[in-house]
Amino acid sequence: ESVRLLLGSANRDPEAFERSVYVKKTDRAALVAELRRARKSGLLVALGTATDPYQPAEARFEVTRRLLEAARDVPGVRLSITTKATLVARDADLLAEIARGSELSVNFSITTADPALARRLEPRAPRPDLRFGAMAALARAGIETRLFVMPVLPLITDGEDDLRALLGAARAAGASLAESNVLFLRAGTRETFFAFLAAEFPELVAEYERLYAGSAYAPRRYVAEIEARVARLASAAGFAARRRCERPADEPRSRQLALVW
């Protein structure tokens, strides 16, 4: 029997997302059939676009591991995993098996190498150095790893020194690519983020109101400056960088198979 975790809630209470964990079950045959359909289509199967596939509950339910065991039996599938967690290192051997027969990348979401700042931004996520350790373990196993610098937070994680340290640590841990995206504040997310900002960085609220006045996006000039900074610092660290919008045409977000059952 294969299962998948769905973290969230049907109501609109933002805190419910962190309190409620739903476990959905399906039979293995159905999952393998979906993966075979994904292989036939050639489209990318992306895990971790909505919620972390290695969230703490995964240690108990092993949802992601069971999905990966099915993927191992469907060679040729295209698979990517995005996570903030160190638990992914548990599956290094299994991921290495998949990588030998399929296209696989594991993307680590890390926005700062500063442990004190990371604790303020992501109080329930593993420390950055522990995530880099997991990245290094996978890289040693022959698995392609990437750094996701998403989101870059204006006036918080966008500084020259912070980004240099982050990109240097990722390269040292074996990352082959850095992908970045400046903070985007759509309705719903905006309100939650500004409440966080008022609590943790009240001195920046006015500047964020100016940057995101009437728009979900920061000003183009600022975004271009940060993108150029990331590209320059990544190059200096010895690897490539790209913006999220520069993903190849064969990595479409809109046509991605959902693996929903």
PDB file of C-alpha atoms in Angstrom:
ATOM      1  CA  GLU A   1       0.000   0.000   0.000  1.00  0.00           C
ATOM      2  CA  SER A   2       1.326   3.443  -0.937  1.00  0.00           C
ATOM      3  CA  VAL A   3       0.428   6.619   0.890  1.00  0.00           C
ATOM      4  CA  ARG A   4       1.035  10.318   0.424  1.00  0.00           C
ATOM      5  CA  LEU A   5       0.998  13.125   2.952  1.00  0.00           C
ATOM      6  CA  LEU A   6      -1.126  16.177   2.309  1.00  0.00           C
ATOM      7  CA  LEU A   7      -0.395  18.910   4.810  1.00  0.00           C
ATOM      8  CA  GLY A   8      -3.047  21.602   5.129  1.00  0.00           C
ATOM      9  CA  SER A   9      -6.640  22.306   5.947  1.00  0.00           C
ATOM     10  CA  ALA A  10      -9.876  22.977   4.143  1.00  0.00           C
ATOM     11  CA  ASN A  11     -10.449  26.151   6.143  1.00  0.00           C
ATOM     12  CA  ARG A  12      -8.622  29.418   5.550  1.00  0.00           C
ATOM     13  CA  ASP A  13      -6.906  29.691   8.917  1.00  0.00           C
ATOM     14  CA  PRO A  14      -3.186  30.071   8.047  1.00  0.00           C
ATOM     15  CA  GLU A  15      -2.153  28.347  11.271  1.00  0.00           C
ATOM     16  CA  ALA A  16      -4.175  25.261  10.356  1.00  0.00           C
ATOM     17  CA  PHE A  17      -1.617  24.526   7.660  1.00  0.00           C
ATOM     18  CA  GLU A  18       0.905  23.749  10.376  1.00  0.00           C
ATOM     19  CA  ARG A  19      -1.485  21.980  12.751  1.00  0.00           C
ATOM     20  CA  SER A  20      -3.281  19.565  10.426  1.00  0.00           C
ATOM     21  CA  VAL A  21      -1.691  16.579   8.717  1.00  0.00           C
ATOM     22  CA  TYR A  22      -3.743  14.386   6.405  1.00  0.00           C
ATOM     23  CA  VAL A  23      -2.559  11.000   5.181  1.00  0.00           C
ATOM     24  CA  LYS A  24      -4.060   9.820   1.903  1.00  0.00           C
ATOM     25  CA  LYS A  25      -3.690   6.223   0.849  1.00  0.00           C
ATOM     26  CA  THR A  26      -3.734   4.493  -2.493  1.00  0.00           C
ATOM     27  CA  ASP A  27      -2.720   1.081  -3.725  1.00  0.00           C
ATOM     28  CA  ARG A  28       0.747   0.630  -5.137  1.00  0.00           C
ATOM     29  CA  ALA A  29      -0.524  -0.451  -8.540  1.00  0.00           C
ATOM     30  CA  ALA A  30      -2.309   2.876  -9.027  1.00  0.00           C
ATOM     31  CA  LEU A  31       0.820   4.808  -8.105  1.00  0.00           C
ATOM     32  CA  VAL A  32       3.030   2.811 -10.460  1.00  0.00           C
ATOM     33  CA  ALA A  33       0.479   3.335 -13.238  1.00  0.00           C
ATOM     34  CA  GLU A  34       0.603   7.104 -12.684  1.00  0.00           C
ATOM     35  CA  LEU A  35       4.391   7.076 -12.771  1.00  0.00           C
ATOM     36  CA  ARG A  36       4.367   5.084 -16.002  1.00  0.00           C
ATOM     37  CA  ARG A  37       2.005   7.655 -17.473  1.00  0.00           C
ATOM     38  CA  ALA A  38       4.397  10.395 -16.366  1.00  0.00           C
ATOM     39  CA  ARG A  39       7.293   8.543 -17.996  1.00  0.00           C
ATOM     40  CA  LYS A  40       5.387   8.197 -21.238  1.00  0.00           C
ATOM     41  CA  SER A  41       4.533  11.906 -21.277  1.00  0.00           C
ATOM     42  CA  GLY A  42       8.119  12.945 -20.616  1.00  0.00           C
ATOM     43  CA  LEU A  43       6.926  15.589 -18.169  1.00  0.00           C
ATOM     44  CA  LEU A  44       8.647  16.283 -14.881  1.00  0.00           C
ATOM     45  CA  VAL A  45       7.168  14.830 -11.699  1.00  0.00           C
ATOM     46  CA  ALA A  46       7.900  17.435  -9.002  1.00  0.00           C
ATOM     47  CA  LEU A  47       7.622  16.563  -5.304  1.00  0.00           C
ATOM     48  CA  GLY A  48       7.588  19.397  -2.811  1.00  0.00           C
ATOM     49  CA  THR A  49       5.917  22.169  -4.792  1.00  0.00           C
ATOM     50  CA  ALA A  50       3.056  22.535  -2.291  1.00  0.00           C
ATOM     51  CA  THR A  51       4.385  21.038   0.945  1.00  0.00           C
ATOM     52  CA  ASP A  52       7.658  19.492   2.012  1.00  0.00           C
ATOM     53  CA  PRO A  53       7.811  15.758   1.167  1.00  0.00           C
ATOM     54  CA  TYR A  54      10.240  15.308   4.068  1.00  0.00           C
ATOM     55  CA  GLN A  55       8.267  17.126   6.741  1.00  0.00           C
ATOM     56  CA  PRO A  56       8.544  15.596  10.256  1.00  0.00           C
ATOM     57  CA  ALA A  57       5.531  13.325   9.773  1.00  0.00           C
ATOM     58  CA  GLU A  58       7.417  11.552   6.982  1.00  0.00           C
ATOM     59  CA  ALA A  59       9.640   9.915   9.593  1.00  0.00           C
ATOM     60  CA  ARG A  60       6.560   8.101  10.892  1.00  0.00           C
ATOM     61  CA  PHE A  61       4.447   7.505   7.784  1.00  0.00           C
ATOM     62  CA  GLU A  62       7.199   7.032   5.157  1.00  0.00           C
ATOM     63  CA  VAL A  63       4.914   8.380   2.462  1.00  0.00           C
ATOM     64  CA  THR A  64       7.677   9.817   0.312  1.00  0.00           C
ATOM     65  CA  ARG A  65       9.828   6.734   0.674  1.00  0.00           C
ATOM     66  CA  ARG A  66       7.028   4.520  -0.606  1.00  0.00           C
ATOM     67  CA  LEU A  67       6.536   6.818  -3.572  1.00  0.00           C
ATOM     68  CA  LEU A  68      10.268   6.649  -4.292  1.00  0.00           C
ATOM     69  CA  GLU A  69      10.203   2.863  -4.054  1.00  0.00           C
ATOM     70  CA  ALA A  70       7.549   2.904  -6.767  1.00  0.00           C
ATOM     71  CA  ALA A  71       9.619   5.357  -8.839  1.00  0.00           C
ATOM     72  CA  ARG A  72      12.589   3.001  -8.614  1.00  0.00           C
ATOM     73  CA  ASP A  73      10.443   0.419 -10.397  1.00  0.00           C
ATOM     74  CA  VAL A  74       9.628   2.838 -13.244  1.00  0.00           C
ATOM     75  CA  PRO A  75      13.046   3.617 -14.769  1.00  0.00           C
ATOM     76  CA  GLY A  76      13.090   6.564 -17.134  1.00  0.00           C
ATOM     77  CA  VAL A  77      10.718   8.756 -15.120  1.00  0.00           C
ATOM     78  CA  ARG A  78      11.787  12.390 -14.642  1.00  0.00           C
ATOM     79  CA  LEU A  79      11.712  13.348 -10.975  1.00  0.00           C
ATOM     80  CA  SER A  80      12.613  16.345  -8.840  1.00  0.00           C
ATOM     81  CA  ILE A  81      12.345  16.767  -5.067  1.00  0.00           C
ATOM     82  CA  THR A  82      12.343  20.098  -3.226  1.00  0.00           C
ATOM     83  CA  THR A  83      12.849  20.108   0.524  1.00  0.00           C
ATOM     84  CA  LYS A  84      14.082  22.063   3.539  1.00  0.00           C
ATOM     85  CA  ALA A  85      14.580  18.898   5.548  1.00  0.00           C
ATOM     86  CA  THR A  86      17.587  16.751   6.400  1.00  0.00           C
ATOM     87  CA  LEU A  87      15.445  13.604   6.458  1.00  0.00           C
ATOM     88  CA  VAL A  88      16.018  13.277   2.711  1.00  0.00           C
ATOM     89  CA  ALA A  89      19.478  11.874   3.519  1.00  0.00           C
ATOM     90  CA  ARG A  90      17.723   8.812   4.945  1.00  0.00           C
ATOM     91  CA  ASP A  91      16.834   7.842   1.388  1.00  0.00           C
ATOM     92  CA  ALA A  92      20.269   8.422  -0.157  1.00  0.00           C
ATOM     93  CA  ASP A  93      20.679   4.794  -1.222  1.00  0.00           C
ATOM     94  CA  LEU A  94      17.202   4.648  -2.742  1.00  0.00           C
ATOM     95  CA  LEU A  95      17.670   7.980  -4.526  1.00  0.00           C
ATOM     96  CA  ALA A  96      21.005   6.794  -5.894  1.00  0.00           C
ATOM     97  CA  GLU A  97      19.259   3.721  -7.348  1.00  0.00           C
ATOM     98  CA  ILE A  98      16.656   5.948  -8.998  1.00  0.00           C
ATOM     99  CA  ALA A  99      19.314   8.302 -10.349  1.00  0.00           C
ATOM    100  CA  ARG A 100      21.051   5.437 -12.112  1.00  0.00           C
ATOM    101  CA  GLY A 101      17.987   4.769 -14.238  1.00  0.00           C
ATOM    102  CA  SER A 102      16.092   8.045 -14.283  1.00  0.00           C
ATOM    103  CA  GLU A 103      16.551  11.801 -14.339  1.00  0.00           C
ATOM    104  CA  LEU A 104      16.595  13.025 -10.727  1.00  0.00           C
ATOM    105  CA  SER A 105      17.476  16.218  -8.901  1.00  0.00           C
ATOM    106  CA  VAL A 106      17.099  17.085  -5.219  1.00  0.00           C
ATOM    107  CA  ASN A 107      16.622  20.792  -4.551  1.00  0.00           C
ATOM    108  CA  PHE A 108      17.439  22.170  -1.109  1.00  0.00           C
ATOM    109  CA  SER A 109      15.568  25.293  -0.092  1.00  0.00           C
ATOM    110  CA  ILE A 110      18.030  27.382   1.939  1.00  0.00           C
ATOM    111  CA  THR A 111      17.773  31.162   2.036  1.00  0.00           C
ATOM    112  CA  THR A 112      20.627  32.026   4.398  1.00  0.00           C
ATOM    113  CA  ALA A 113      23.719  30.384   5.833  1.00  0.00           C
ATOM    114  CA  ASP A 114      23.413  32.441   9.026  1.00  0.00           C
ATOM    115  CA  PRO A 115      21.985  30.105  11.718  1.00  0.00           C
ATOM    116  CA  ALA A 116      20.657  32.943  13.910  1.00  0.00           C
ATOM    117  CA  LEU A 117      18.857  34.578  11.006  1.00  0.00           C
ATOM    118  CA  ALA A 118      17.572  31.214   9.776  1.00  0.00           C
ATOM    119  CA  ARG A 119      16.081  30.530  13.205  1.00  0.00           C
ATOM    120  CA  ARG A 120      14.112  33.773  13.001  1.00  0.00           C
ATOM    121  CA  LEU A 121      12.938  33.098   9.463  1.00  0.00           C
ATOM    122  CA  GLU A 122      12.269  29.343   9.739  1.00  0.00           C
ATOM    123  CA  PRO A 123      12.035  28.417  13.429  1.00  0.00           C
ATOM    124  CA  ARG A 124      10.918  24.853  12.724  1.00  0.00           C
ATOM    125  CA  ALA A 125      13.314  24.037   9.881  1.00  0.00           C
ATOM    126  CA  PRO A 126      16.715  22.364  10.358  1.00  0.00           C
ATOM    127  CA  ARG A 127      19.737  24.647  10.695  1.00  0.00           C
ATOM    128  CA  PRO A 128      21.390  25.628   7.401  1.00  0.00           C
ATOM    129  CA  ASP A 129      24.571  23.689   8.193  1.00  0.00           C
ATOM    130  CA  LEU A 130      22.530  20.523   8.724  1.00  0.00           C
ATOM    131  CA  ARG A 131      20.816  21.019   5.381  1.00  0.00           C
ATOM    132  CA  PHE A 132      24.193  21.496   3.721  1.00  0.00           C
ATOM    133  CA  GLY A 133      25.290  18.270   5.380  1.00  0.00           C
ATOM    134  CA  ALA A 134      22.355  16.420   3.849  1.00  0.00           C
ATOM    135  CA  MET A 135      23.124  18.004   0.485  1.00  0.00           C
ATOM    136  CA  ALA A 136      26.721  16.816   0.709  1.00  0.00           C
ATOM    137  CA  ALA A 137      25.608  13.279   1.600  1.00  0.00           C
ATOM    138  CA  LEU A 138      23.430  13.085  -1.492  1.00  0.00           C
ATOM    139  CA  ALA A 139      26.100  14.600  -3.721  1.00  0.00           C
ATOM    140  CA  ARG A 140      28.577  11.979  -2.506  1.00  0.00           C
ATOM    141  CA  ALA A 141      26.025   9.310  -3.468  1.00  0.00           C
ATOM    142  CA  GLY A 142      26.030  10.622  -7.032  1.00  0.00           C
ATOM    143  CA  ILE A 143      22.714  12.478  -6.852  1.00  0.00           C
ATOM    144  CA  GLU A 144      22.376  15.862  -8.520  1.00  0.00           C
ATOM    145  CA  THR A 145      21.673  18.519  -5.904  1.00  0.00           C
ATOM    146  CA  ARG A 146      20.648  22.132  -6.369  1.00  0.00           C
ATOM    147  CA  LEU A 147      20.286  25.158  -4.130  1.00  0.00           C
ATOM    148  CA  PHE A 148      16.942  26.982  -4.180  1.00  0.00           C
ATOM    149  CA  VAL A 149      17.400  30.542  -2.912  1.00  0.00           C
ATOM    150  CA  MET A 150      13.682  31.156  -2.730  1.00  0.00           C
ATOM    151  CA  PRO A 151      12.559  33.559  -1.702  1.00  0.00           C
ATOM    152  CA  VAL A 152      15.264  36.181  -1.533  1.00  0.00           C
ATOM    153  CA  LEU A 153      13.977  38.563   1.144  1.00  0.00           C
ATOM    154  CA  PRO A 154      14.642  42.269   0.512  1.00  0.00           C
ATOM    155  CA  LEU A 155      16.819  43.880   3.179  1.00  0.00           C
ATOM    156  CA  ILE A 156      17.020  40.574   5.079  1.00  0.00           C
ATOM    157  CA  THR A 157      18.770  37.920   2.950  1.00  0.00           C
ATOM    158  CA  ASP A 158      19.715  39.915  -0.148  1.00  0.00           C
ATOM    159  CA  GLY A 159      23.027  41.325   1.097  1.00  0.00           C
ATOM    160  CA  GLU A 160      26.326  40.691  -0.682  1.00  0.00           C
ATOM    161  CA  ASP A 161      27.960  38.952   2.279  1.00  0.00           C
ATOM    162  CA  ASP A 162      24.925  36.798   3.096  1.00  0.00           C
ATOM    163  CA  LEU A 163      24.491  35.590  -0.474  1.00  0.00           C
ATOM    164  CA  ARG A 164      28.221  34.971  -0.899  1.00  0.00           C
ATOM    165  CA  ALA A 165      28.283  32.786   2.214  1.00  0.00           C
ATOM    166  CA  LEU A 166      25.147  30.916   1.141  1.00  0.00           C
ATOM    167  CA  LEU A 167      26.305  30.209  -2.390  1.00  0.00           C
ATOM    168  CA  GLY A 168      29.804  29.270  -1.259  1.00  0.00           C
ATOM    169  CA  ALA A 169      28.462  26.793   1.279  1.00  0.00           C
ATOM    170  CA  ALA A 170      26.141  25.233  -1.284  1.00  0.00           C
ATOM    171  CA  ARG A 171      28.914  24.807  -3.819  1.00  0.00           C
ATOM    172  CA  ALA A 172      31.181  23.271  -1.166  1.00  0.00           C
ATOM    173  CA  ALA A 173      28.368  20.807  -0.371  1.00  0.00           C
ATOM    174  CA  GLY A 174      28.177  19.723  -4.007  1.00  0.00           C
ATOM    175  CA  ALA A 175      25.321  21.784  -5.450  1.00  0.00           C
ATOM    176  CA  SER A 176      25.438  21.893  -9.243  1.00  0.00           C
ATOM    177  CA  LEU A 177      23.090  24.852  -9.733  1.00  0.00           C
ATOM    178  CA  ALA A 178      21.573  27.754  -7.808  1.00  0.00           C
ATOM    179  CA  GLU A 179      18.054  28.921  -8.600  1.00  0.00           C
ATOM    180  CA  SER A 180      16.685  32.128  -7.125  1.00  0.00           C
ATOM    181  CA  ASN A 181      13.507  34.133  -6.957  1.00  0.00           C
ATOM    182  CA  VAL A 182      12.798  37.406  -5.147  1.00  0.00           C
ATOM    183  CA  LEU A 183       9.903  37.374  -2.674  1.00  0.00           C
ATOM    184  CA  PHE A 184       6.461  37.334  -4.336  1.00  0.00           C
ATOM    185  CA  LEU A 185       3.493  38.326  -2.158  1.00  0.00           C
ATOM    186  CA  ARG A 186       0.156  37.197  -3.515  1.00  0.00           C
ATOM    187  CA  ALA A 187      -3.074  37.794  -1.606  1.00  0.00           C
ATOM    188  CA  GLY A 188      -3.246  35.624   1.511  1.00  0.00           C
ATOM    189  CA  THR A 189       0.509  35.186   1.661  1.00  0.00           C
ATOM    190  CA  ARG A 190       0.932  38.957   1.854  1.00  0.00           C
ATOM    191  CA  GLU A 191      -1.122  39.306   5.028  1.00  0.00           C
ATOM    192  CA  THR A 192       0.649  36.428   6.752  1.00  0.00           C
ATOM    193  CA  PHE A 193       4.077  37.697   5.757  1.00  0.00           C
ATOM    194  CA  PHE A 194       3.417  41.247   6.926  1.00  0.00           C
ATOM    195  CA  ALA A 195       2.239  39.926  10.297  1.00  0.00           C
ATOM    196  CA  PHE A 196       5.524  38.012  10.569  1.00  0.00           C
ATOM    197  CA  LEU A 197       7.461  41.100   9.512  1.00  0.00           C
ATOM    198  CA  ALA A 198       5.754  43.257  12.135  1.00  0.00           C
ATOM    199  CA  ALA A 199       6.696  40.749  14.823  1.00  0.00           C
ATOM    200  CA  GLU A 200      10.280  39.985  13.784  1.00  0.00           C
ATOM    201  CA  PHE A 201      11.468  42.972  11.722  1.00  0.00           C
ATOM    202  CA  PRO A 202       9.174  45.901  12.577  1.00  0.00           C
ATOM    203  CA  GLU A 203      11.750  48.401  11.357  1.00  0.00           C
ATOM    204  CA  LEU A 204      11.327  47.022   7.808  1.00  0.00           C
ATOM    205  CA  VAL A 205       7.533  47.187   7.532  1.00  0.00           C
ATOM    206  CA  ALA A 206       7.455  50.671   5.985  1.00  0.00           C
ATOM    207  CA  GLU A 207      10.120  49.775   3.423  1.00  0.00           C
ATOM    208  CA  TYR A 208       8.263  46.597   2.426  1.00  0.00           C
ATOM    209  CA  GLU A 209       5.043  48.570   2.073  1.00  0.00           C
ATOM    210  CA  ARG A 210       6.905  50.836  -0.313  1.00  0.00           C
ATOM    211  CA  LEU A 211       8.520  47.988  -2.256  1.00  0.00           C
ATOM    212  CA  TYR A 212       5.269  46.061  -2.629  1.00  0.00           C
ATOM    213  CA  ALA A 213       2.876  49.005  -2.927  1.00  0.00           C
ATOM    214  CA  GLY A 214      -0.050  47.910  -5.089  1.00  0.00           C
ATOM    215  CA  SER A 215       1.780  44.869  -6.441  1.00  0.00           C
ATOM    216  CA  ALA A 216       2.712  41.309  -5.544  1.00  0.00           C
ATOM    217  CA  TYR A 217       6.134  41.940  -7.072  1.00  0.00           C
ATOM    218  CA  ALA A 218       9.102  44.028  -5.966  1.00  0.00           C
ATOM    219  CA  PRO A 219      10.177  46.751  -8.437  1.00  0.00           C
ATOM    220  CA  ARG A 220      11.818  45.440 -11.596  1.00  0.00           C
ATOM    221  CA  ARG A 221      14.997  47.429 -11.039  1.00  0.00           C
ATOM    222  CA  TYR A 222      15.490  45.885  -7.606  1.00  0.00           C
ATOM    223  CA  VAL A 223      14.722  42.367  -8.882  1.00  0.00           C
ATOM    224  CA  ALA A 224      17.218  42.772 -11.736  1.00  0.00           C
ATOM    225  CA  GLU A 225      19.880  43.944  -9.264  1.00  0.00           C
ATOM    226  CA  ILE A 226      19.394  40.897  -7.037  1.00  0.00           C
ATOM    227  CA  GLU A 227      19.344  38.477  -9.950  1.00  0.00           C
ATOM    228  CA  ALA A 228      22.616  39.908 -11.229  1.00  0.00           C
ATOM    229  CA  ARG A 229      24.124  39.673  -7.742  1.00  0.00           C
ATOM    230  CA  VAL A 230      23.171  36.010  -7.363  1.00  0.00           C
ATOM    231  CA  ALA A 231      24.545  35.169 -10.812  1.00  0.00           C
ATOM    232  CA  ARG A 232      27.836  36.954 -10.128  1.00  0.00           C
ATOM    233  CA  LEU A 233      28.361  35.402  -6.700  1.00  0.00           C
ATOM    234  CA  ALA A 234      27.413  31.919  -7.907  1.00  0.00           C
ATOM    235  CA  SER A 235      29.904  32.221 -10.743  1.00  0.00           C
ATOM    236  CA  ALA A 236      32.582  33.295  -8.270  1.00  0.00           C
ATOM    237  CA  ALA A 237      31.749  30.232  -6.155  1.00  0.00           C
ATOM    238  CA  GLY A 238      32.205  28.007  -9.201  1.00  0.00           C
ATOM    239  CA  PHE A 239      28.748  27.037 -10.399  1.00  0.00           C
ATOM    240  CA  ALA A 240      25.845  28.322 -12.465  1.00  0.00           C
ATOM    241  CA  ALA A 241      22.775  30.243 -11.374  1.00  0.00           C
ATOM    242  CA  ARG A 242      19.447  30.939 -12.976  1.00  0.00           C
ATOM    243  CA  ARG A 243      16.214  32.695 -12.158  1.00  0.00           C
ATOM    244  CA  ARG A 244      13.142  30.585 -11.516  1.00  0.00           C
ATOM    245  CA  CYS A 245      11.585  31.944 -14.715  1.00  0.00           C
ATOM    246  CA  GLU A 246      14.600  30.672 -16.683  1.00  0.00           C
ATOM    247  CA  ARG A 247      13.820  27.004 -16.132  1.00  0.00           C
ATOM    248  CA  PRO A 248      14.060  25.131 -19.445  1.00  0.00           C
ATOM    249  CA  ALA A 249      10.937  24.800 -21.523  1.00  0.00           C
ATOM    250  CA  ASP A 250      10.810  21.075 -20.726  1.00  0.00           C
ATOM    251  CA  GLU A 251      10.216  21.841 -17.035  1.00  0.00           C
ATOM    252  CA  PRO A 252       6.727  23.361 -17.402  1.00  0.00           C
ATOM    253  CA  ARG A 253       4.909  24.226 -14.199  1.00  0.00           C
ATOM    254  CA  SER A 254       1.476  24.490 -15.796  1.00  0.00           C
ATOM    255  CA  ARG A 255       1.560  21.059 -17.471  1.00  0.00           C
ATOM    256  CA  GLN A 256       3.127  19.154 -14.593  1.00  0.00           C
ATOM    257  CA  LEU A 257       1.387  15.904 -13.742  1.00  0.00           C
ATOM    258  CA  ALA A 258      -0.146  16.233 -10.307  1.00  0.00           C
ATOM    259  CA  LEU A 259       0.093  12.624  -9.040  1.00  0.00           C
ATOM    260  CA  VAL A 260      -3.253  13.143  -7.309  1.00  0.00           C
ATOM    261  CA  TRP A 261      -5.475  10.172  -6.542  1.00  0.00           C
TER     262      TRP A 261
END
